[in-house]
Amino acid sequence: MSLEVDGVTIETNPNGYLLELSDWSEKVAETIAAKEGIELTQRHWDLIHYLRDEYMNNNESQPNTRTIVKAMQQLWDDRKVDAKTVYDLFPLDPSKQGGRIAGLPESRRKGGY
């Protein structure tokens, strides 16, 4: 499978995850998100950049939803952030759908809280 971004073909696996980490850009993220019916807001970008940072700078960590919620509570300085908050951003699973839009490899672990 593949997707077109600014006239460039980017290869993905059958589930839509990029085959090459280096193919990711914010434009690619916007394209994937639009394909999934998501319009990216600042909170989406915060979560996307958090996931990328964890993967790139923390031994390829792909946080689960509970860890994402805790990180977003700190980042947004909002104790009311819960699983629903991050699922509202990425309804198909913040760690998996968010990771796909962030250009990360497909996670093989079970998702969830």
N, CA, C and O atoms as CSV, one atom per row, in Angstrom:
chain,resi,resn,atom,element,x,y,z
A,1,MET,N,N,0.838,-1.178,0.000
A,1,MET,CA,C,0.000,0.000,0.000
A,1,MET,C,C,0.883,1.241,0.000
A,1,MET,O,O,2.084,1.174,0.262
A,2,SER,N,N,0.259,2.368,-0.299
A,2,SER,CA,C,1.017,3.610,-0.324
A,2,SER,C,C,0.074,4.794,-0.206
A,2,SER,O,O,-1.145,4.655,-0.303
A,3,LEU,N,N,0.662,5.956,0.004
A,3,LEU,CA,C,-0.104,7.193,-0.037
A,3,LEU,C,C,0.709,8.240,-0.769
A,3,LEU,O,O,1.937,8.181,-0.819
A,4,GLU,N,N,-0.001,9.194,-1.333
A,4,GLU,CA,C,0.630,10.268,-2.104
A,4,GLU,C,C,0.637,11.541,-1.268
A,4,GLU,O,O,-0.398,11.963,-0.751
A,5,VAL,N,N,1.814,12.148,-1.140
A,5,VAL,CA,C,1.940,13.410,-0.422
A,5,VAL,C,C,2.785,14.336,-1.278
A,5,VAL,O,O,3.968,14.082,-1.502
A,6,ASP,N,N,2.175,15.407,-1.754
A,6,ASP,CA,C,2.870,16.384,-2.606
A,6,ASP,C,C,3.578,15.718,-3.786
A,6,ASP,O,O,4.710,16.069,-4.116
A,7,GLY,N,N,2.910,14.762,-4.414
A,7,GLY,CA,C,3.450,14.105,-5.590
A,7,GLY,C,C,4.470,13.020,-5.312
A,7,GLY,O,O,5.033,12.446,-6.244
A,8,VAL,N,N,4.716,12.729,-4.043
A,8,VAL,CA,C,5.674,11.691,-3.662
A,8,VAL,C,C,4.894,10.492,-3.132
A,8,VAL,O,O,3.982,10.646,-2.320
A,9,THR,N,N,5.261,9.290,-3.597
A,9,THR,CA,C,4.624,8.067,-3.120
A,9,THR,C,C,5.359,7.578,-1.886
A,9,THR,O,O,6.576,7.394,-1.904
A,10,ILE,N,N,4.606,7.369,-0.812
A,10,ILE,CA,C,5.168,6.886,0.449
A,10,ILE,C,C,4.558,5.525,0.733
A,10,ILE,O,O,3.337,5.374,0.777
A,11,GLU,N,N,5.419,4.542,0.924
A,11,GLU,CA,C,4.971,3.164,1.131
A,11,GLU,C,C,4.516,2.944,2.569
A,11,GLU,O,O,5.133,3.425,3.519
A,12,THR,N,N,3.412,2.199,2.699
A,12,THR,CA,C,2.885,1.828,4.009
A,12,THR,C,C,2.629,0.324,4.024
A,12,THR,O,O,2.593,-0.328,2.980
A,13,ASN,N,N,2.453,-0.209,5.227
A,13,ASN,CA,C,2.054,-1.613,5.323
A,13,ASN,C,C,0.540,-1.696,5.111
A,13,ASN,O,O,-0.104,-0.657,4.965
A,14,PRO,N,N,-0.040,-2.877,5.088
A,14,PRO,CA,C,-1.479,-3.003,4.834
A,14,PRO,C,C,-2.362,-2.266,5.853
A,14,PRO,O,O,-3.519,-1.963,5.561
A,15,ASN,N,N,-1.822,-1.978,7.048
A,15,ASN,CA,C,-2.592,-1.273,8.074
A,15,ASN,C,C,-2.345,0.235,8.068
A,15,ASN,O,O,-2.833,0.945,8.948
A,16,GLY,N,N,-1.593,0.727,7.087
A,16,GLY,CA,C,-1.391,2.158,6.941
A,16,GLY,C,C,-0.204,2.743,7.677
A,16,GLY,O,O,-0.042,3.963,7.699
A,17,TYR,N,N,0.632,1.910,8.282
A,17,TYR,CA,C,1.826,2.394,8.984
A,17,TYR,C,C,2.967,2.571,7.987
A,17,TYR,O,O,3.151,1.746,7.092
A,18,LEU,N,N,3.727,3.648,8.143
A,18,LEU,CA,C,4.853,3.904,7.248
A,18,LEU,C,C,5.866,2.772,7.332
A,18,LEU,O,O,6.124,2.238,8.411
A,19,LEU,N,N,6.439,2.410,6.189
A,19,LEU,CA,C,7.491,1.396,6.181
A,19,LEU,C,C,8.836,2.000,6.568
A,19,LEU,O,O,9.695,1.311,7.118
A,20,GLU,N,N,9.019,3.293,6.281
A,20,GLU,CA,C,10.269,3.979,6.599
A,20,GLU,C,C,9.989,5.151,7.534
A,20,GLU,O,O,9.242,6.065,7.188
A,21,LEU,N,N,10.588,5.119,8.711
A,21,LEU,CA,C,10.432,6.198,9.686
A,21,LEU,C,C,10.819,7.544,9.094
A,21,LEU,O,O,10.212,8.567,9.409
A,22,SER,N,N,11.819,7.538,8.244
A,22,SER,CA,C,12.336,8.785,7.667
A,22,SER,C,C,11.375,9.421,6.656
A,22,SER,O,O,11.596,10.559,6.241
A,23,ASP,N,N,10.324,8.718,6.256
A,23,ASP,CA,C,9.342,9.283,5.324
A,23,ASP,C,C,8.372,10.233,6.010
A,23,ASP,O,O,7.628,10.948,5.339
A,24,TRP,N,N,8.370,10.248,7.343
A,24,TRP,CA,C,7.390,11.047,8.079
A,24,TRP,C,C,7.720,12.537,8.010
A,24,TRP,O,O,8.884,12.938,8.037
A,25,SER,N,N,6.681,13.331,7.920
A,25,SER,CA,C,6.752,14.784,8.063
A,25,SER,C,C,5.394,15.225,8.580
A,25,SER,O,O,4.454,14.431,8.614
A,26,GLU,N,N,5.283,16.462,8.975
A,26,GLU,CA,C,3.979,16.941,9.439
A,26,GLU,C,C,2.952,16.893,8.309
A,26,GLU,O,O,1.767,16.669,8.558
A,27,LYS,N,N,3.390,17.099,7.095
A,27,LYS,CA,C,2.490,17.007,5.934
A,27,LYS,C,C,1.986,15.565,5.767
A,27,LYS,O,O,0.815,15.344,5.457
A,28,VAL,N,N,2.875,14.594,5.975
A,28,VAL,CA,C,2.471,13.182,5.922
A,28,VAL,C,C,1.450,12.910,7.023
A,28,VAL,O,O,0.438,12.251,6.784
A,29,ALA,N,N,1.711,13.413,8.223
A,29,ALA,CA,C,0.775,13.226,9.337
A,29,ALA,C,C,-0.590,13.811,8.995
A,29,ALA,O,O,-1.617,13.181,9.250
A,30,GLU,N,N,-0.607,15.007,8.423
A,30,GLU,CA,C,-1.873,15.631,8.040
A,30,GLU,C,C,-2.610,14.796,6.994
A,30,GLU,O,O,-3.836,14.689,7.032
A,31,THR,N,N,-1.871,14.213,6.075
A,31,THR,CA,C,-2.474,13.376,5.032
A,31,THR,C,C,-3.090,12.119,5.627
A,31,THR,O,O,-4.220,11.758,5.299
A,32,ILE,N,N,-2.345,11.453,6.503
A,32,ILE,CA,C,-2.868,10.236,7.149
A,32,ILE,C,C,-4.090,10.583,7.992
A,32,ILE,O,O,-5.107,9.892,7.934
A,33,ALA,N,N,-3.988,11.651,8.774
A,33,ALA,CA,C,-5.102,12.051,9.642
A,33,ALA,C,C,-6.346,12.381,8.816
A,33,ALA,O,O,-7.449,11.962,9.167
A,34,ALA,N,N,-6.179,13.123,7.729
A,34,ALA,CA,C,-7.324,13.474,6.877
A,34,ALA,C,C,-7.977,12.220,6.313
A,34,ALA,O,O,-9.201,12.137,6.218
A,35,LYS,N,N,-7.158,11.251,5.941
A,35,LYS,CA,C,-7.666,9.984,5.413
A,35,LYS,C,C,-8.502,9.253,6.463
A,35,LYS,O,O,-9.410,8.490,6.132
A,36,GLU,N,N,-8.179,9.502,7.742
A,36,GLU,CA,C,-8.903,8.863,8.849
A,36,GLU,C,C,-9.985,9.767,9.428
A,36,GLU,O,O,-10.594,9.436,10.445
A,37,GLY,N,N,-10.224,10.905,8.784
A,37,GLY,CA,C,-11.289,11.796,9.223
A,37,GLY,C,C,-10.953,12.649,10.436
A,37,GLY,O,O,-11.849,13.075,11.165
A,38,ILE,N,N,-9.673,12.901,10.655
A,38,ILE,CA,C,-9.238,13.685,11.812
A,38,ILE,C,C,-8.608,14.986,11.334
A,38,ILE,O,O,-7.712,14.987,10.490
A,39,GLU,N,N,-9.090,16.087,11.886
A,39,GLU,CA,C,-8.465,17.385,11.639
A,39,GLU,C,C,-7.564,17.678,12.833
A,39,GLU,O,O,-8.045,17.793,13.960
A,40,LEU,N,N,-6.279,17.798,12.594
A,40,LEU,CA,C,-5.307,17.923,13.674
A,40,LEU,C,C,-5.345,19.298,14.339
A,40,LEU,O,O,-5.238,20.333,13.681
A,41,THR,N,N,-5.501,19.277,15.669
A,41,THR,CA,C,-5.464,20.480,16.495
A,41,THR,C,C,-4.142,20.500,17.257
A,41,THR,O,O,-3.330,19.584,17.124
A,42,GLN,N,N,-3.929,21.536,18.049
A,42,GLN,CA,C,-2.694,21.603,18.840
A,42,GLN,C,C,-2.571,20.415,19.786
A,42,GLN,O,O,-1.472,19.900,19.992
A,43,ARG,N,N,-3.684,19.976,20.361
A,43,ARG,CA,C,-3.618,18.815,21.271
A,43,ARG,C,C,-3.227,17.544,20.516
A,43,ARG,O,O,-2.479,16.720,21.041
A,44,HIS,N,N,-3.722,17.381,19.301
A,44,HIS,CA,C,-3.289,16.237,18.480
A,44,HIS,C,C,-1.778,16.300,18.287
A,44,HIS,O,O,-1.073,15.310,18.482
A,45,TRP,N,N,-1.287,17.486,17.898
A,45,TRP,CA,C,0.145,17.633,17.648
A,45,TRP,C,C,0.962,17.378,18.910
A,45,TRP,O,O,2.037,16.783,18.840
A,46,ASP,N,N,0.462,17.821,20.067
A,46,ASP,CA,C,1.163,17.562,21.328
A,46,ASP,C,C,1.328,16.057,21.535
A,46,ASP,O,O,2.408,15.582,21.886
A,47,LEU,N,N,0.254,15.322,21.315
A,47,LEU,CA,C,0.296,13.872,21.506
A,47,LEU,C,C,1.185,13.208,20.453
A,47,LEU,O,O,1.950,12.299,20.776
A,48,ILE,N,N,1.092,13.648,19.216
A,48,ILE,CA,C,1.927,13.097,18.142
A,48,ILE,C,C,3.409,13.323,18.459
A,48,ILE,O,O,4.217,12.400,18.362
A,49,HIS,N,N,3.754,14.545,18.835
A,49,HIS,CA,C,5.165,14.841,19.133
A,49,HIS,C,C,5.640,14.083,20.370
A,49,HIS,O,O,6.798,13.672,20.437
A,50,TYR,N,N,4.760,13.897,21.344
A,50,TYR,CA,C,5.107,13.084,22.517
A,50,TYR,C,C,5.412,11.641,22.091
A,50,TYR,O,O,6.423,11.073,22.504
A,51,LEU,N,N,4.542,11.053,21.271
A,51,LEU,CA,C,4.762,9.675,20.825
A,51,LEU,C,C,6.073,9.550,20.043
A,51,LEU,O,O,6.829,8.598,20.238
A,52,ARG,N,N,6.334,10.509,19.166
A,52,ARG,CA,C,7.585,10.476,18.384
A,52,ARG,C,C,8.801,10.618,19.302
A,52,ARG,O,O,9.797,9.915,19.130
A,53,ASP,N,N,8.721,11.520,20.266
A,53,ASP,CA,C,9.832,11.716,21.191
A,53,ASP,C,C,10.093,10.450,22.008
A,53,ASP,O,O,11.244,10.054,22.193
A,54,GLU,N,N,9.037,9.823,22.492
A,54,GLU,CA,C,9.202,8.587,23.261
A,54,GLU,C,C,9.868,7.501,22.411
A,54,GLU,O,O,10.751,6.788,22.888
A,55,TYR,N,N,9.448,7.383,21.173
A,55,TYR,CA,C,10.014,6.362,20.292
A,55,TYR,C,C,11.472,6.677,19.956
A,55,TYR,O,O,12.339,5.808,20.052
A,56,MET,N,N,11.732,7.904,19.566
A,56,MET,CA,C,13.074,8.284,19.107
A,56,MET,C,C,14.086,8.404,20.237
A,56,MET,O,O,15.260,8.086,20.048
A,57,ASN,N,N,13.652,8.856,21.403
A,57,ASN,CA,C,14.596,9.183,22.472
A,57,ASN,C,C,14.461,8.328,23.719
A,57,ASN,O,O,15.130,8.595,24.717
A,58,ASN,N,N,13.615,7.307,23.689
A,58,ASN,CA,C,13.412,6.461,24.865
A,58,ASN,C,C,13.366,4.992,24.459
A,58,ASN,O,O,12.414,4.278,24.771
A,59,ASN,N,N,14.403,4.557,23.764
A,59,ASN,CA,C,14.566,3.145,23.426
A,59,ASN,C,C,13.376,2.573,22.664
A,59,ASN,O,O,12.945,1.451,22.930
A,60,GLU,N,N,12.843,3.349,21.713
A,60,GLU,CA,C,11.730,2.934,20.858
A,60,GLU,C,C,10.468,2.594,21.650
A,60,GLU,O,O,9.708,1.701,21.279
A,61,SER,N,N,10.262,3.321,22.744
A,61,SER,CA,C,9.070,3.133,23.576
A,61,SER,C,C,7.821,3.559,22.817
A,61,SER,O,O,7.810,4.591,22.145
A,62,GLN,N,N,6.779,2.761,22.931
A,62,GLN,CA,C,5.472,3.103,22.373
A,62,GLN,C,C,4.473,3.028,23.526
A,62,GLN,O,O,3.916,1.966,23.805
A,63,PRO,N,N,4.250,4.164,24.195
A,63,PRO,CA,C,3.441,4.188,25.414
A,63,PRO,C,C,2.005,3.713,25.197
A,63,PRO,O,O,1.421,3.895,24.129
A,64,ASN,N,N,1.454,3.098,26.249
A,64,ASN,CA,C,0.047,2.708,26.210
A,64,ASN,C,C,-0.811,3.903,26.617
A,64,ASN,O,O,-0.284,4.963,26.957
A,65,THR,N,N,-2.110,3.735,26.584
A,65,THR,CA,C,-3.028,4.837,26.846
A,65,THR,C,C,-2.841,5.425,28.237
A,65,THR,O,O,-2.869,6.645,28.397
A,66,ARG,N,N,-2.654,4.590,29.231
A,66,ARG,CA,C,-2.477,5.093,30.602
A,66,ARG,C,C,-1.275,6.019,30.690
A,66,ARG,O,O,-1.347,7.072,31.323
A,67,THR,N,N,-0.178,5.638,30.066
A,67,THR,CA,C,1.028,6.451,30.077
A,67,THR,C,C,0.813,7.748,29.297
A,67,THR,O,O,1.290,8.808,29.702
A,68,ILE,N,N,0.096,7.659,28.183
A,68,ILE,CA,C,-0.215,8.851,27.384
A,68,ILE,C,C,-1.054,9.828,28.207
A,68,ILE,O,O,-0.787,11.029,28.198
A,69,VAL,N,N,-2.063,9.326,28.916
A,69,VAL,CA,C,-2.923,10.180,29.737
A,69,VAL,C,C,-2.084,10.927,30.774
A,69,VAL,O,O,-2.242,12.136,30.945
A,70,LYS,N,N,-1.201,10.218,31.461
A,70,LYS,CA,C,-0.356,10.862,32.481
A,70,LYS,C,C,0.533,11.938,31.865
A,70,LYS,O,O,0.692,13.018,32.432
A,71,ALA,N,N,1.104,11.641,30.718
A,71,ALA,CA,C,1.979,12.617,30.060
A,71,ALA,C,C,1.193,13.847,29.606
A,71,ALA,O,O,1.675,14.972,29.735
A,72,MET,N,N,-0.008,13.641,29.078
A,72,MET,CA,C,-0.802,14.778,28.618
A,72,MET,C,C,-1.329,15.597,29.796
A,72,MET,O,O,-1.484,16.812,29.674
A,73,GLN,N,N,-1.608,14.953,30.938
A,73,GLN,CA,C,-1.998,15.693,32.137
A,73,GLN,C,C,-0.894,16.676,32.521
A,73,GLN,O,O,-1.165,17.830,32.853
A,74,GLN,N,N,0.343,16.208,32.471
A,74,GLN,CA,C,1.474,17.076,32.810
A,74,GLN,C,C,1.687,18.152,31.754
A,74,GLN,O,O,1.878,19.322,32.085
A,75,LEU,N,N,1.654,17.763,30.504
A,75,LEU,CA,C,1.909,18.707,29.423
A,75,LEU,C,C,0.848,19.802,29.375
A,75,LEU,O,O,1.165,20.980,29.215
A,76,TRP,N,N,-0.407,19.402,29.514
A,76,TRP,CA,C,-1.507,20.352,29.421
A,76,TRP,C,C,-1.854,20.969,30.773
A,76,TRP,O,O,-2.720,21.840,30.855
A,77,ASP,N,N,-1.171,20.514,31.846
A,77,ASP,CA,C,-1.419,21.006,33.203
A,77,ASP,C,C,-2.913,20.945,33.522
A,77,ASP,O,O,-3.516,21.917,33.975
A,78,ASP,N,N,-3.484,19.772,33.269
A,78,ASP,CA,C,-4.931,19.599,33.388
A,78,ASP,C,C,-5.227,18.245,34.029
A,78,ASP,O,O,-5.065,17.206,33.389
A,79,ARG,N,N,-5.651,18.255,35.265
A,79,ARG,CA,C,-5.942,17.002,35.977
A,79,ARG,C,C,-7.185,16.295,35.431
A,79,ARG,O,O,-7.435,15.136,35.763
A,80,LYS,N,N,-7.954,16.982,34.605
A,80,LYS,CA,C,-9.176,16.385,34.066
A,80,LYS,C,C,-8.924,15.557,32.812
A,80,LYS,O,O,-9.866,14.996,32.252
A,81,VAL,N,N,-7.679,15.468,32.360
A,81,VAL,CA,C,-7.356,14.619,31.212
A,81,VAL,C,C,-7.531,13.170,31.639
A,81,VAL,O,O,-6.975,12.733,32.647
A,82,ASP,N,N,-8.304,12.437,30.863
A,82,ASP,CA,C,-8.497,11.020,31.141
A,82,ASP,C,C,-8.485,10.256,29.815
A,82,ASP,O,O,-8.230,10.834,28.759
A,83,ALA,N,N,-8.760,8.971,29.882
A,83,ALA,CA,C,-8.728,8.152,28.667
A,83,ALA,C,C,-9.709,8.683,27.624
A,83,ALA,O,O,-9.402,8.673,26.432
A,84,LYS,N,N,-10.880,9.146,28.052
A,84,LYS,CA,C,-11.854,9.691,27.105
A,84,LYS,C,C,-11.276,10.889,26.361
A,84,LYS,O,O,-11.512,11.049,25.164
A,85,THR,N,N,-10.532,11.719,27.050
A,85,THR,CA,C,-9.933,12.909,26.435
A,85,THR,C,C,-9.041,12.524,25.262
A,85,THR,O,O,-9.135,13.113,24.186
A,86,VAL,N,N,-8.174,11.535,25.470
A,86,VAL,CA,C,-7.252,11.154,24.392
A,86,VAL,C,C,-7.943,10.294,23.332
A,86,VAL,O,O,-7.545,10.314,22.167
A,87,TYR,N,N,-8.970,9.543,23.722
A,87,TYR,CA,C,-9.756,8.793,22.729
A,87,TYR,C,C,-10.599,9.737,21.875
A,87,TYR,O,O,-10.900,9.421,20.724
A,88,ASP,N,N,-10.981,10.886,22.419
A,88,ASP,CA,C,-11.686,11.885,21.609
A,88,ASP,C,C,-10.775,12.404,20.501
A,88,ASP,O,O,-11.247,12.750,19.418
A,89,LEU,N,N,-9.473,12.456,20.770
A,89,LEU,CA,C,-8.511,12.902,19.761
A,89,LEU,C,C,-8.271,11.817,18.712
A,89,LEU,O,O,-8.284,12.081,17.510
A,90,PHE,N,N,-8.050,10.587,19.194
A,90,PHE,CA,C,-7.750,9.451,18.314
A,90,PHE,C,C,-8.683,8.295,18.686
A,90,PHE,O,O,-8.311,7.429,19.479
A,91,PRO,N,N,-9.898,8.278,18.115
A,91,PRO,CA,C,-10.937,7.330,18.522
A,91,PRO,C,C,-10.591,5.853,18.319
A,91,PRO,O,O,-11.171,4.994,18.984
A,92,LEU,N,N,-9.668,5.544,17.423
A,92,LEU,CA,C,-9.340,4.135,17.179
A,92,LEU,C,C,-8.229,3.621,18.086
A,92,LEU,O,O,-7.755,2.501,17.896
A,93,ASP,N,N,-7.810,4.400,19.051
A,93,ASP,CA,C,-6.805,4.077,20.064
A,93,ASP,C,C,-5.668,5.096,19.978
A,93,ASP,O,O,-4.957,5.153,18.975
A,94,PRO,N,N,-5.500,5.891,21.020
A,94,PRO,CA,C,-4.465,6.935,20.999
A,94,PRO,C,C,-3.063,6.390,20.729
A,94,PRO,O,O,-2.277,7.024,20.025
A,95,SER,N,N,-2.746,5.226,21.281
A,95,SER,CA,C,-1.398,4.697,21.081
A,95,SER,C,C,-1.220,4.141,19.672
A,95,SER,O,O,-0.153,4.302,19.080
A,96,LYS,N,N,-2.227,3.500,19.134
A,96,LYS,CA,C,-2.095,2.887,17.809
A,96,LYS,C,C,-2.411,3.867,16.682
A,96,LYS,O,O,-1.592,4.049,15.781
A,97,GLN,N,N,-3.572,4.493,16.716
A,97,GLN,CA,C,-3.917,5.456,15.668
A,97,GLN,C,C,-2.987,6.669,15.758
A,97,GLN,O,O,-2.520,7.177,14.739
A,98,GLY,N,N,-2.726,7.123,16.975
A,98,GLY,CA,C,-1.788,8.233,17.148
A,98,GLY,C,C,-0.405,7.872,16.632
A,98,GLY,O,O,0.257,8.683,15.985
A,99,GLY,N,N,0.026,6.654,16.922
A,99,GLY,CA,C,1.329,6.190,16.442
A,99,GLY,C,C,1.394,6.096,14.932
A,99,GLY,O,O,2.423,6.408,14.333
A,100,ARG,N,N,0.308,5.671,14.311
A,100,ARG,CA,C,0.264,5.588,12.849
A,100,ARG,C,C,0.413,6.992,12.248
A,100,ARG,O,O,1.189,7.191,11.314
A,101,ILE,N,N,-0.328,7.955,12.784
A,101,ILE,CA,C,-0.253,9.324,12.286
A,101,ILE,C,C,1.105,9.936,12.599
A,101,ILE,O,O,1.590,10.788,11.855
A,102,ALA,N,N,1.721,9.507,13.699
A,102,ALA,CA,C,3.054,9.995,14.077
A,102,ALA,C,C,4.170,9.338,13.269
A,102,ALA,O,O,5.339,9.691,13.423
A,103,GLY,N,N,3.813,8.382,12.405
A,103,GLY,CA,C,4.803,7.751,11.539
A,103,GLY,C,C,5.615,6.657,12.202
A,103,GLY,O,O,6.685,6.295,11.713
A,104,LEU,N,N,5.119,6.127,13.311
A,104,LEU,CA,C,5.848,5.091,14.044
A,104,LEU,C,C,5.505,3.703,13.512
A,104,LEU,O,O,4.473,3.518,12.868
A,105,PRO,N,N,6.372,2.732,13.782
A,105,PRO,CA,C,6.069,1.358,13.349
A,105,PRO,C,C,4.821,0.831,14.062
A,105,PRO,O,O,4.454,1.305,15.137
A,106,GLU,N,N,4.192,-0.141,13.452
A,106,GLU,CA,C,3.001,-0.745,14.046
A,106,GLU,C,C,3.372,-1.473,15.326
A,106,GLU,O,O,4.299,-2.284,15.352
A,107,SER,N,N,2.638,-1.174,16.380
A,107,SER,CA,C,2.855,-1.814,17.677
A,107,SER,C,C,2.202,-3.189,17.664
A,107,SER,O,O,1.087,-3.345,17.167
A,108,ARG,N,N,2.873,-4.157,18.195
A,108,ARG,CA,C,2.329,-5.521,18.235
A,108,ARG,C,C,1.690,-5.839,19.582
A,108,ARG,O,O,1.081,-6.896,19.745
A,109,ARG,N,N,1.826,-4.935,20.547
A,109,ARG,CA,C,1.225,-5.198,21.858
A,109,ARG,C,C,-0.252,-4.833,21.829
A,109,ARG,O,O,-0.713,-4.119,20.939
A,110,LYS,N,N,-0.973,-5.327,22.805
A,110,LYS,CA,C,-2.371,-4.959,22.931
A,110,LYS,C,C,-2.419,-3.516,23.413
A,110,LYS,O,O,-1.577,-3.086,24.202
A,111,GLY,N,N,-3.396,-2.784,22.938
A,111,GLY,CA,C,-3.536,-1.377,23.354
A,111,GLY,C,C,-4.387,-1.280,24.590
A,111,GLY,O,O,-4.525,-2.240,25.349
A,112,GLY,N,N,-4.951,-0.121,24.785
A,112,GLY,CA,C,-5.907,0.052,25.876
A,112,GLY,C,C,-5.321,0.704,27.100
A,112,GLY,O,O,-4.169,1.136,27.121
A,113,TYR,N,N,-6.135,0.759,28.098
A,113,TYR,CA,C,-5.805,1.461,29.323
A,113,TYR,C,C,-5.080,0.520,30.227
A,113,TYR,O,O,-4.697,0.898,31.334
